[in-house]
Tab-separated table of C-alpha atoms in Angstrom:
chain	number	residue	atom	x	y	z
A	1	UNK	CA	79.553	128.535	99.759
A	2	UNK	CA	77.437	126.050	101.317
A	3	UNK	CA	78.008	126.408	105.119
A	4	UNK	CA	76.798	123.653	107.556
A	5	UNK	CA	77.865	123.651	111.439
A	6	UNK	CA	76.122	122.305	115.289
A	7	UNK	CA	78.456	123.463	118.865
A	8	UNK	CA	81.581	121.573	118.089
A	9	UNK	CA	81.886	121.461	113.626
A	10	UNK	CA	81.719	123.601	111.204
A	11	UNK	CA	81.631	122.564	107.367
A	12	UNK	CA	82.079	124.253	103.994
A	13	UNK	CA	81.338	122.680	100.519
A	14	UNK	CA	81.084	124.272	96.874
A	15	UNK	CA	78.705	123.155	94.153
A	16	UNK	CA	81.980	121.959	92.248
A	17	UNK	CA	82.036	118.541	93.245
A	18	UNK	CA	79.903	118.655	96.421
A	19	UNK	CA	83.319	118.689	97.345
A	20	UNK	CA	84.355	120.310	101.113
A	21	UNK	CA	86.494	122.928	101.291
A	22	UNK	CA	85.993	123.317	104.808
A	23	UNK	CA	86.146	121.129	108.186
A	24	UNK	CA	86.585	123.882	111.312
A	25	UNK	CA	87.001	122.523	114.839
A	26	UNK	CA	85.058	125.018	117.034
A	27	UNK	CA	86.465	124.007	121.062
A	28	UNK	CA	89.940	123.420	119.706
A	29	UNK	CA	90.020	125.956	116.693
A	30	UNK	CA	91.374	123.569	114.444
A	31	UNK	CA	90.980	123.121	110.915
A	32	UNK	CA	91.129	120.094	109.715
A	33	UNK	CA	91.284	119.997	106.382
A	34	UNK	CA	94.145	120.674	103.581
A	35	UNK	CA	93.723	124.784	101.995
A	36	UNK	CA	93.887	122.847	98.654
A	37	UNK	CA	97.405	124.827	97.991
A	38	UNK	CA	97.985	125.121	94.641
A	39	UNK	CA	101.927	124.866	94.828
A	40	UNK	CA	100.565	120.917	96.135
A	41	UNK	CA	97.790	120.345	95.502
A	42	UNK	CA	94.940	122.988	94.392
A	43	UNK	CA	91.563	120.075	96.262
A	44	UNK	CA	90.154	119.197	99.617
A	45	UNK	CA	88.466	115.846	99.270
A	46	UNK	CA	87.026	115.536	95.999
A	47	UNK	CA	84.834	112.860	95.073
A	48	UNK	CA	85.675	109.368	92.348
A	49	UNK	CA	82.545	108.432	90.190
A	50	UNK	CA	82.153	106.567	88.615
A	51	UNK	CA	85.174	105.202	88.273
A	52	UNK	CA	88.224	105.193	91.081
A	53	UNK	CA	92.238	105.833	89.975
A	54	UNK	CA	93.551	105.611	85.536
A	55	UNK	CA	91.715	104.255	82.975
A	56	UNK	CA	94.718	102.059	80.583
A	57	UNK	CA	94.981	104.145	77.692
A	58	UNK	CA	92.559	106.473	79.799
A	59	UNK	CA	90.209	104.074	77.636
A	60	UNK	CA	87.310	100.702	78.911
A	61	UNK	CA	84.887	99.410	76.832
A	62	UNK	CA	81.285	98.503	77.056
A	63	UNK	CA	78.845	96.299	75.135
A	64	UNK	CA	82.233	96.577	72.618
A	65	UNK	CA	82.273	100.606	72.448
A	66	UNK	CA	84.869	102.225	73.755
A	67	UNK	CA	84.439	105.280	76.729
A	68	UNK	CA	87.286	107.543	77.008
A	69	UNK	CA	87.234	108.972	80.652
A	70	UNK	CA	89.919	110.709	83.343
A	71	UNK	CA	90.915	110.091	86.293
A	72	UNK	CA	88.783	109.778	88.641
A	73	UNK	CA	85.913	109.935	86.332
A	74	UNK	CA	84.047	112.772	85.976
A	75	UNK	CA	81.699	114.138	89.462
A	76	UNK	CA	84.218	115.999	91.497
A	77	UNK	CA	84.854	118.384	88.132
A	78	UNK	CA	80.753	119.016	87.957
A	79	UNK	CA	78.633	121.225	89.476
A	80	UNK	CA	76.182	119.838	91.136
A	81	UNK	CA	71.976	120.514	92.889
A	82	UNK	CA	71.637	121.816	96.114
A	83	UNK	CA	68.752	119.137	96.860
A	84	UNK	CA	68.782	119.331	100.497
A	85	UNK	CA	69.527	122.336	103.443
A	86	UNK	CA	68.479	121.889	107.502
A	87	UNK	CA	70.673	122.255	110.284
A	88	UNK	CA	71.548	118.772	110.158
A	89	UNK	CA	72.624	117.810	106.808
A	90	UNK	CA	73.667	118.668	103.652
A	91	UNK	CA	72.580	116.962	100.419
A	92	UNK	CA	73.858	117.045	95.979
A	93	UNK	CA	72.562	115.893	93.671
A	94	UNK	CA	74.382	115.372	90.181
A	95	UNK	CA	72.371	113.896	87.574
A	96	UNK	CA	73.590	112.131	84.145
A	97	UNK	CA	72.531	114.015	81.286
A	98	UNK	CA	73.647	113.785	77.516
A	99	UNK	CA	77.281	115.462	78.609
A	100	UNK	CA	77.746	111.945	80.405
A	101	UNK	CA	76.385	110.066	78.173
A	102	UNK	CA	79.362	110.728	75.918
A	103	UNK	CA	81.519	108.927	78.136
A	104	UNK	CA	79.265	107.074	80.550
A	105	UNK	CA	76.445	104.998	79.173
A	106	UNK	CA	74.617	105.267	82.045
A	107	UNK	CA	71.404	106.816	83.392
A	108	UNK	CA	72.210	107.716	87.257
A	109	UNK	CA	70.707	110.315	89.902
A	110	UNK	CA	74.166	110.385	92.148
A	111	UNK	CA	74.120	111.757	95.691
A	112	UNK	CA	76.467	113.252	98.686
A	113	UNK	CA	75.696	113.279	101.980
A	114	UNK	CA	77.555	115.527	104.499
A	115	UNK	CA	75.872	115.062	108.426
A	116	UNK	CA	76.799	116.310	111.120
A	117	UNK	CA	76.847	114.416	115.201
A	118	UNK	CA	78.701	116.177	117.552
A	119	UNK	CA	81.976	116.065	116.620
A	120	UNK	CA	81.211	113.444	113.745
A	121	UNK	CA	81.187	114.359	110.182
A	122	UNK	CA	79.595	111.308	108.086
A	123	UNK	CA	80.134	111.338	104.046
A	124	UNK	CA	77.219	109.251	102.295
A	125	UNK	CA	77.379	108.212	98.530
A	126	UNK	CA	73.985	106.925	96.608
A	127	UNK	CA	74.254	106.007	94.060
A	128	UNK	CA	70.770	105.421	92.017
A	129	UNK	CA	70.163	103.705	89.101
A	130	UNK	CA	68.018	105.237	86.705
A	131	UNK	CA	68.074	103.385	83.459
A	132	UNK	CA	66.494	99.960	82.591
A	133	UNK	CA	69.501	98.181	82.281
A	134	UNK	CA	72.507	97.379	85.599
A	135	UNK	CA	75.054	100.441	86.043
A	136	UNK	CA	78.852	99.561	86.061
A	137	UNK	CA	80.498	101.610	89.068
A	138	UNK	CA	82.857	102.803	90.909
A	139	UNK	CA	82.268	105.801	94.136
A	140	UNK	CA	85.043	106.078	96.605
A	141	UNK	CA	85.863	109.510	98.763
A	142	UNK	CA	89.771	111.514	98.687
A	143	UNK	CA	89.905	113.833	101.316
A	144	UNK	CA	92.667	115.597	101.760
A	145	UNK	CA	93.409	115.506	106.497
A	146	UNK	CA	96.241	119.106	107.648
A	147	UNK	CA	98.671	117.014	108.563
A	148	UNK	CA	100.707	119.122	111.279
A	149	UNK	CA	97.286	119.805	112.748
A	150	UNK	CA	99.306	121.676	115.274
A	151	UNK	CA	102.517	124.294	115.020
A	152	UNK	CA	104.072	122.269	117.236
A	153	UNK	CA	104.898	119.752	115.220
A	154	UNK	CA	105.660	117.639	112.400
A	155	UNK	CA	104.150	115.810	109.846
A	156	UNK	CA	107.090	112.373	111.332
A	157	UNK	CA	105.467	113.013	114.051
A	158	UNK	CA	101.981	111.280	113.338
A	159	UNK	CA	101.697	107.755	112.055
A	160	UNK	CA	98.761	105.410	111.528
A	161	UNK	CA	97.140	103.574	114.020
A	162	UNK	CA	95.100	99.781	112.288
A	163	UNK	CA	92.214	98.846	114.535
A	164	UNK	CA	92.911	95.867	114.016
A	165	UNK	CA	96.822	94.423	113.084
A	166	UNK	CA	97.275	94.660	109.402
A	167	UNK	CA	98.903	92.427	107.097
A	168	UNK	CA	99.176	93.328	104.161
A	169	UNK	CA	101.095	94.232	101.075
A	170	UNK	CA	101.719	98.030	99.053
A	171	UNK	CA	100.035	97.146	95.912
A	172	UNK	CA	102.739	99.562	93.235
A	173	UNK	CA	101.888	101.939	90.734
A	174	UNK	CA	102.968	102.899	87.591
A	175	UNK	CA	104.229	105.390	86.053
A	176	UNK	CA	100.697	105.689	83.925
A	177	UNK	CA	99.172	105.098	87.635
A	178	UNK	CA	97.572	101.568	86.593
A	179	UNK	CA	98.109	98.737	89.262
A	180	UNK	CA	100.813	96.745	89.391
A	181	UNK	CA	101.236	93.059	88.599
A	182	UNK	CA	102.707	92.791	92.075
A	183	UNK	CA	102.582	93.770	95.920
A	184	UNK	CA	105.391	94.828	98.808
A	185	UNK	CA	104.609	93.326	102.044
A	186	UNK	CA	103.947	96.519	104.537
A	187	UNK	CA	102.552	95.519	107.553
A	188	UNK	CA	103.253	92.947	109.253
A	189	UNK	CA	101.273	91.759	111.901
A	190	UNK	CA	100.925	95.475	113.482
A	191	UNK	CA	98.784	97.661	113.644
A	192	UNK	CA	100.818	101.105	113.069
A	193	UNK	CA	102.169	102.795	110.614
A	194	UNK	CA	105.000	105.448	111.269
A	195	UNK	CA	103.947	108.245	109.126
A	196	UNK	CA	107.175	109.625	106.604
A	197	UNK	CA	106.846	112.018	103.536
A	198	UNK	CA	108.757	109.584	101.178
A	199	UNK	CA	106.421	106.744	101.674
A	200	UNK	CA	104.081	109.158	99.282
A	201	UNK	CA	107.725	109.557	97.296
A	202	UNK	CA	105.927	106.685	94.675
A	203	UNK	CA	102.419	107.484	94.746
A	204	UNK	CA	100.073	106.365	96.907
A	205	UNK	CA	100.109	103.802	99.501
A	206	UNK	CA	97.128	101.043	97.869
A	207	UNK	CA	96.459	98.127	99.594
A	208	UNK	CA	93.579	95.900	98.928
A	209	UNK	CA	90.704	94.604	101.975
A	210	UNK	CA	92.029	95.685	105.392
A	211	UNK	CA	91.186	94.414	108.378
A	212	UNK	CA	90.678	97.007	109.772
A	213	UNK	CA	87.365	99.183	110.105
A	214	UNK	CA	88.709	102.244	111.981
A	215	UNK	CA	91.624	103.992	111.002
A	216	UNK	CA	92.974	106.335	113.653
A	217	UNK	CA	96.110	109.734	113.057
A	218	UNK	CA	97.649	110.474	116.290
A	219	UNK	CA	101.035	111.482	117.642
A	220	UNK	CA	102.710	111.361	121.019
A	221	UNK	CA	102.880	115.042	120.638
A	222	UNK	CA	99.695	116.684	120.516
A	223	UNK	CA	96.417	115.367	121.763
A	224	UNK	CA	94.952	116.332	118.743
A	225	UNK	CA	93.979	113.779	115.854
A	226	UNK	CA	91.580	111.867	113.971
A	227	UNK	CA	89.748	108.969	113.556
A	228	UNK	CA	88.258	107.747	110.266
A	229	UNK	CA	85.381	104.553	109.516
A	230	UNK	CA	86.374	103.294	106.173
A	231	UNK	CA	82.300	101.506	106.414
A	232	UNK	CA	81.883	98.805	104.170
A	233	UNK	CA	84.865	100.579	101.295
A	234	UNK	CA	86.854	97.312	100.466
A	235	UNK	CA	90.390	99.214	99.102
A	236	UNK	CA	92.024	102.022	101.044
A	237	UNK	CA	94.230	104.515	99.442
A	238	UNK	CA	97.292	106.550	101.799
A	239	UNK	CA	98.809	109.393	100.231
A	240	UNK	CA	100.184	112.984	100.017
A	241	UNK	CA	101.562	115.170	97.485
A	242	UNK	CA	105.564	115.413	97.313
A	243	UNK	CA	107.009	116.253	100.784
A	244	UNK	CA	103.433	118.627	101.599
A	245	UNK	CA	101.553	119.108	104.812
A	246	UNK	CA	98.577	116.987	104.181
A	247	UNK	CA	97.821	113.253	104.215
A	248	UNK	CA	94.150	112.206	102.100
A	249	UNK	CA	92.640	108.774	103.502
A	250	UNK	CA	91.111	107.948	100.379
A	251	UNK	CA	88.091	104.809	100.574
A	252	UNK	CA	87.556	103.389	97.672
A	253	UNK	CA	84.405	100.912	96.192
A	254	UNK	CA	86.962	100.365	92.954
A	255	UNK	CA	90.380	101.041	92.176
A	256	UNK	CA	92.906	101.749	88.587
A	257	UNK	CA	92.905	99.794	85.997
A	258	UNK	CA	96.336	97.027	86.266
A	259	UNK	CA	98.455	96.851	83.991
A	260	UNK	CA	97.130	94.495	82.201
A	261	UNK	CA	94.034	95.353	82.271
A	262	UNK	CA	91.654	93.527	79.189
A	263	UNK	CA	89.943	97.511	79.840
A	264	UNK	CA	86.407	96.063	79.587
A	265	UNK	CA	84.492	97.743	82.321
A	266	UNK	CA	81.958	94.329	82.871
A	267	UNK	CA	84.962	93.054	84.359
A	268	UNK	CA	87.183	95.173	86.005
A	269	UNK	CA	88.219	94.766	89.842
A	270	UNK	CA	85.870	96.361	92.197
A	271	UNK	CA	82.877	97.468	89.884
A	272	UNK	CA	80.422	98.145	91.922
A	273	UNK	CA	76.989	96.922	90.272
A	274	UNK	CA	73.481	98.014	90.345
A	275	UNK	CA	70.107	96.825	88.369
A	276	UNK	CA	67.313	99.718	87.338
A	277	UNK	CA	65.835	101.481	90.605
A	278	UNK	CA	67.844	100.797	92.727
A	279	UNK	CA	70.304	102.574	95.317
A	280	UNK	CA	73.973	101.867	96.158
A	281	UNK	CA	75.342	103.225	99.287
A	282	UNK	CA	77.675	103.699	101.203
A	283	UNK	CA	79.395	105.870	103.469
A	284	UNK	CA	82.367	106.908	105.659
A	285	UNK	CA	83.159	108.824	109.567
A	286	UNK	CA	85.526	111.326	110.337
A	287	UNK	CA	85.864	112.315	114.287
A	288	UNK	CA	88.283	114.786	115.204
A	289	UNK	CA	88.936	115.190	118.655
């Protein structure tokens, strides 16, 4: 386990998936990250790369060839290399190899960089194309925050506050994990979404292109909460396992296949592209209070 801490926060990360295992606020004596109880969902904060969500028939096509890949890609199940550890940052590295090339035919270096700044944690994804062809990929986060945060509150005591008034529809997910062709209006000129566990009985809330750059988890019954800064991620997932005491805030560069997808990686919705030798970077930040 790798540890990074300052006077406010202590984080722990594992080599498997370079996954955060703990975010502990030393001043408030509170754990903010889900404990990965396997009775509900046995992960804390997996990284999603090189796809997000589910592929139609778990298959995509690139240059006429089919490739099989499971939900959310393979990075979360790979052992990263600890590339750097200092007083303020941790950097983990995953390189393409013979095994990854069987299901994803691109050469890459994928880094995850954790940085502490006061009571804020920054998570940065850096994707370098080390090959000679244009690289196609998706990348995103899946951090699960413990909710309720305090013993005297309940999940339903909390709400999401967006920093802009939103008009957002929820894109429904099929039983196969694919994005449906229809969306249901959910937020109508409002900056607030009350958190109720039945919201997630039909899988995640999936939003495309929210206006907000920041989302806060708040409650009138406690002064403790979370401020999540989205960065330049165009898609957003909000999810919890049925009746579990956590909330995932998921910033995505990419999205699951639609039910009518042609399965071509080049035309996949939300696919990102990086030229040979270039580095793609996206970052989300969370302030804990």
